[in-house]
Short mmCIF file of C-alpha atoms in Angstrom, two decimals:
data_model
loop_
_atom_site.label_atom_id
_atom_site.label_comp_id
_atom_site.label_asym_id
_atom_site.label_seq_id
_atom_site.Cartn_x
_atom_site.Cartn_y
_atom_site.Cartn_z
CA UNK A 21 137.29 80.54 57.88
CA UNK A 22 138.10 79.27 54.58
CA UNK A 23 134.69 78.70 53.18
CA UNK A 24 133.89 82.55 53.99
CA UNK A 25 137.07 83.17 52.08
CA UNK A 26 136.65 81.46 48.70
CA UNK A 27 135.30 83.00 45.96
CA UNK A 28 131.60 83.12 46.09
CA UNK A 29 128.82 84.57 43.97
CA UNK A 30 127.41 87.58 45.74
CA UNK A 31 123.50 87.90 45.11
CA UNK A 32 120.49 89.36 47.05
CA UNK A 33 117.78 86.84 48.15
CA UNK A 34 115.03 88.77 45.85
CA UNK A 35 117.62 88.85 42.69
CA UNK A 36 118.12 85.41 42.87
CA UNK A 37 114.28 84.75 43.39
CA UNK A 38 113.72 87.01 40.29
CA UNK A 39 116.14 85.07 38.22
CA UNK A 40 114.11 82.04 39.29
CA UNK A 41 110.93 83.51 38.04
CA UNK A 42 111.82 84.64 35.06
CA UNK A 43 113.64 81.07 34.26
CA UNK A 44 110.16 79.79 35.15
CA UNK A 45 108.70 81.31 33.00
CA UNK A 46 110.91 80.76 29.82
CA UNK A 47 110.19 77.33 30.34
CA UNK A 48 106.85 77.42 30.63
CA UNK A 49 105.86 79.27 27.80
CA UNK A 50 108.51 77.25 25.93
CA UNK A 51 106.26 73.93 26.89
CA UNK A 52 103.14 75.38 26.28
CA UNK A 53 104.24 76.59 22.82
CA UNK A 54 105.48 73.40 22.18
CA UNK A 55 102.61 71.27 23.36
CA UNK A 56 100.34 73.81 21.13
CA UNK A 57 102.34 72.49 18.23
CA UNK A 58 102.01 69.04 18.60
CA UNK A 59 97.76 69.86 19.72
CA UNK A 60 98.15 68.41 22.97
CA UNK A 61 97.30 71.45 24.45
CA UNK A 62 93.61 70.22 25.54
CA UNK A 63 95.64 67.13 27.80
CA UNK A 64 95.73 69.07 30.76
CA UNK A 65 97.39 66.46 32.48
CA UNK A 66 100.36 66.30 30.65
CA UNK A 67 100.86 69.74 30.87
CA UNK A 68 100.61 69.42 34.51
CA UNK A 69 103.06 66.46 34.59
CA UNK A 70 106.13 68.47 32.06
CA UNK A 71 105.59 71.76 34.21
CA UNK A 72 105.88 69.06 37.63
CA UNK A 73 108.90 67.86 36.10
CA UNK A 74 110.78 71.65 34.90
CA UNK A 75 109.30 73.20 38.18
CA UNK A 76 111.37 69.95 39.92
CA UNK A 77 114.14 70.52 37.81
CA UNK A 78 114.88 74.08 38.00
CA UNK A 79 114.52 73.45 42.43
CA UNK A 80 116.92 71.08 42.14
CA UNK A 81 119.26 73.08 39.70
CA UNK A 82 119.26 76.42 42.71
CA UNK A 83 119.26 74.45 45.57
CA UNK A 84 122.40 72.97 43.69
CA UNK A 85 124.15 75.69 43.45
CA UNK A 86 123.83 77.16 47.74
CA UNK A 87 127.76 76.52 47.89
CA UNK A 88 128.64 78.58 44.86
CA UNK A 89 126.44 82.02 46.54
CA UNK A 90 126.49 84.49 48.90
CA UNK A 91 122.84 85.76 49.54
CA UNK A 92 122.30 88.74 52.04
CA UNK A 93 121.10 88.57 55.07
CA UNK A 94 122.22 84.85 55.42
CA UNK A 95 124.82 83.13 57.23
CA UNK A 96 127.13 81.27 55.07
CA UNK A 97 126.82 78.44 58.30
CA UNK A 98 122.63 78.69 57.66
CA UNK A 99 123.19 79.07 53.52
CA UNK A 100 124.81 75.10 53.45
CA UNK A 101 122.45 73.67 56.08
CA UNK A 102 119.05 74.82 54.39
CA UNK A 103 117.24 74.52 51.06
CA UNK A 104 117.46 77.37 48.63
CA UNK A 105 113.91 77.14 47.49
CA UNK A 106 112.67 76.88 51.09
CA UNK A 107 114.18 80.39 51.30
CA UNK A 108 112.90 81.97 48.40
CA UNK A 109 109.43 80.47 49.44
CA UNK A 110 109.59 82.26 52.74
CA UNK A 111 108.04 85.67 51.97
CA UNK A 112 109.49 86.85 55.63
CA UNK A 113 112.62 86.15 54.19
CA UNK A 114 111.91 88.33 50.79
CA UNK A 115 111.06 90.97 52.41
CA UNK A 116 113.20 91.50 55.07
CA UNK A 117 115.76 94.70 54.56
CA UNK A 118 119.48 93.61 54.33
CA UNK A 119 121.71 96.40 54.51
CA UNK A 120 123.70 96.24 51.45
CA UNK A 121 126.76 93.95 50.75
CA UNK A 122 130.19 95.90 51.50
CA UNK A 123 132.23 94.51 49.17
CA UNK A 124 135.68 96.60 50.35
CA UNK A 125 135.19 95.54 53.78
CA UNK A 126 135.30 91.94 52.32
CA UNK A 127 138.73 92.95 50.71
CA UNK A 128 139.57 94.12 54.11
CA UNK A 129 139.32 90.97 55.64
CA UNK A 130 140.70 88.93 53.16
CA UNK A 131 144.19 91.11 53.68
CA UNK A 132 143.59 90.97 57.42
CA UNK A 133 143.36 87.10 57.31
CA UNK A 134 146.33 86.49 54.87
CA UNK A 135 148.37 88.71 57.59
CA UNK A 136 147.12 86.47 60.26
CA UNK A 137 148.61 83.32 58.03
CA UNK A 138 151.48 85.13 57.99
CA UNK A 139 151.95 86.17 61.42
CA UNK A 140 150.69 82.45 62.26
CA UNK A 141 153.72 80.87 60.43
CA UNK A 142 156.28 83.85 61.96
CA UNK A 143 155.13 82.67 65.54
CA UNK A 144 155.27 78.90 64.88
CA UNK A 145 159.06 79.37 63.79
CA UNK A 146 159.78 81.50 67.00
CA UNK A 147 158.40 78.93 68.83
CA UNK A 148 161.20 75.85 67.73
CA UNK A 149 163.66 78.47 67.37
CA UNK A 150 163.51 81.41 70.11
CA UNK A 151 163.74 79.03 73.34
CA UNK A 152 167.36 77.75 72.01
CA UNK A 153 168.62 81.10 71.06
CA UNK A 154 167.62 82.95 73.94
CA UNK A 155 169.64 80.00 76.13
CA UNK A 156 172.59 80.04 74.37
CA UNK A 157 172.92 83.30 74.18
CA UNK A 158 172.71 83.14 78.01
CA UNK A 159 174.98 79.93 78.27
CA UNK A 160 177.39 82.05 76.64
CA UNK A 161 177.34 85.03 78.45
CA UNK A 162 177.95 82.94 81.83
CA UNK A 163 180.55 81.11 80.23
CA UNK A 164 182.12 84.25 79.20
CA UNK A 165 181.57 85.68 82.58
CA UNK A 166 183.35 82.44 84.33
CA UNK A 167 186.58 82.47 82.01
CA UNK A 168 186.33 86.33 83.32
CA UNK A 169 186.91 85.54 87.02
CA UNK A 170 189.21 82.63 86.02
CA UNK A 171 191.33 84.99 84.85
CA UNK A 172 191.19 87.99 86.96
CA UNK A 173 192.34 85.31 89.58
CA UNK A 174 195.02 83.77 87.48
CA UNK A 175 196.17 87.58 87.39
CA UNK A 176 195.86 87.88 91.10
CA UNK A 177 197.80 84.57 91.56
CA UNK A 178 200.81 86.41 89.13
CA UNK A 179 201.17 89.70 90.17
CA UNK A 180 201.61 87.91 94.17
CA UNK A 181 203.84 85.33 92.68
CA UNK A 182 205.71 88.74 91.31
CA UNK A 183 205.30 90.76 94.12
CA UNK A 184 207.77 88.16 96.22
CA UNK A 185 211.00 89.90 94.86
CA UNK A 186 210.17 93.29 95.03
CA UNK A 187 210.13 95.53 98.55
CA UNK A 188 207.69 95.38 101.42
CA UNK A 189 206.72 98.93 100.70
CA UNK A 190 205.95 98.56 97.11
CA UNK A 191 204.71 94.93 97.54
CA UNK A 192 201.90 95.96 99.54
CA UNK A 193 201.08 98.64 97.39
CA UNK A 194 200.95 96.50 94.14
CA UNK A 195 198.80 94.27 96.49
CA UNK A 196 196.31 96.47 97.17
CA UNK A 197 195.97 98.17 93.96
CA UNK A 198 195.71 94.52 92.25
CA UNK A 199 192.74 93.84 95.27
CA UNK A 200 191.20 97.23 94.09
CA UNK A 201 191.17 96.38 90.51
CA UNK A 202 190.26 92.55 91.36
CA UNK A 203 187.31 93.63 93.89
CA UNK A 204 185.47 95.91 90.82
CA UNK A 205 185.68 93.42 88.26
CA UNK A 206 184.27 90.53 90.39
CA UNK A 207 181.89 93.47 91.24
CA UNK A 208 181.44 93.87 87.20
CA UNK A 209 180.88 90.53 87.00
CA UNK A 210 178.38 89.84 89.95
CA UNK A 211 176.52 92.37 88.07
CA UNK A 212 176.23 91.17 84.36
CA UNK A 213 174.78 87.41 86.73
CA UNK A 214 172.33 89.26 88.29
CA UNK A 215 171.42 91.18 85.20
CA UNK A 216 171.17 88.10 83.62
CA UNK A 217 169.60 86.46 86.49
CA UNK A 218 167.05 89.16 86.45
CA UNK A 219 165.91 88.65 83.22
CA UNK A 220 165.72 84.98 82.66
CA UNK A 221 161.79 85.63 83.77
CA UNK A 222 160.89 88.69 81.68
CA UNK A 223 162.11 86.07 78.85
CA UNK A 224 160.16 83.21 80.43
CA UNK A 225 157.39 85.45 80.52
CA UNK A 226 157.39 86.70 77.00
CA UNK A 227 157.68 83.21 75.84
CA UNK A 228 154.56 82.17 77.54
CA UNK A 229 152.95 85.29 75.67
CA UNK A 230 154.50 84.06 72.82
CA UNK A 231 152.99 80.66 73.39
CA UNK A 232 148.84 81.83 74.60
CA UNK A 233 149.01 83.92 71.24
CA UNK A 234 149.59 80.99 69.27
CA UNK A 235 147.56 78.97 71.23
CA UNK A 236 144.75 81.42 70.91
CA UNK A 237 145.23 81.85 67.38
CA UNK A 238 145.13 77.87 66.05
CA UNK A 239 141.84 77.50 68.11
#
């Protein structure tokens, strides 16, 4: 991913080949001029040796820039493993029709990769903090429910004790009212516990999905 995003010089294969031919032609003309000046023009062996050295230098130079260029129709992976000169000498490659490079798409891909990196960081942080956060929330709710139940029981016991000094009719009415209140409060507490229990599998599923997404992105 990183290799495809770093700033490579984008070229078409024909453009690169024309550049190579122009450099080679200019150097050959320069060599010929200097050999003429020193009257070595008739020494064809020397001319061939010098031309061979220059051509080898040019080939090495062009092959060394393959990690800094991006050629249409050739993947970065294949370009890194290939010899640039072999590609330039391949007429099939030179005459192959290639769709023009979409620089706008490159920009969109860079933005997308940047957003993916941000999401990976966010998911990593959530993976570390979210389970503890969820556990603490449920633990707090559970303790609060237990405390509420204890308070209701204490309230009921106190009402029972206070009712000993009241008349029998009043005591029965108070007991019935306290019982109804206690029953309603307990039902509410139990409903909270049921909802808490039901929400645990869903939360677990969400955490597992989050973990699976992170594993997929990290591949």
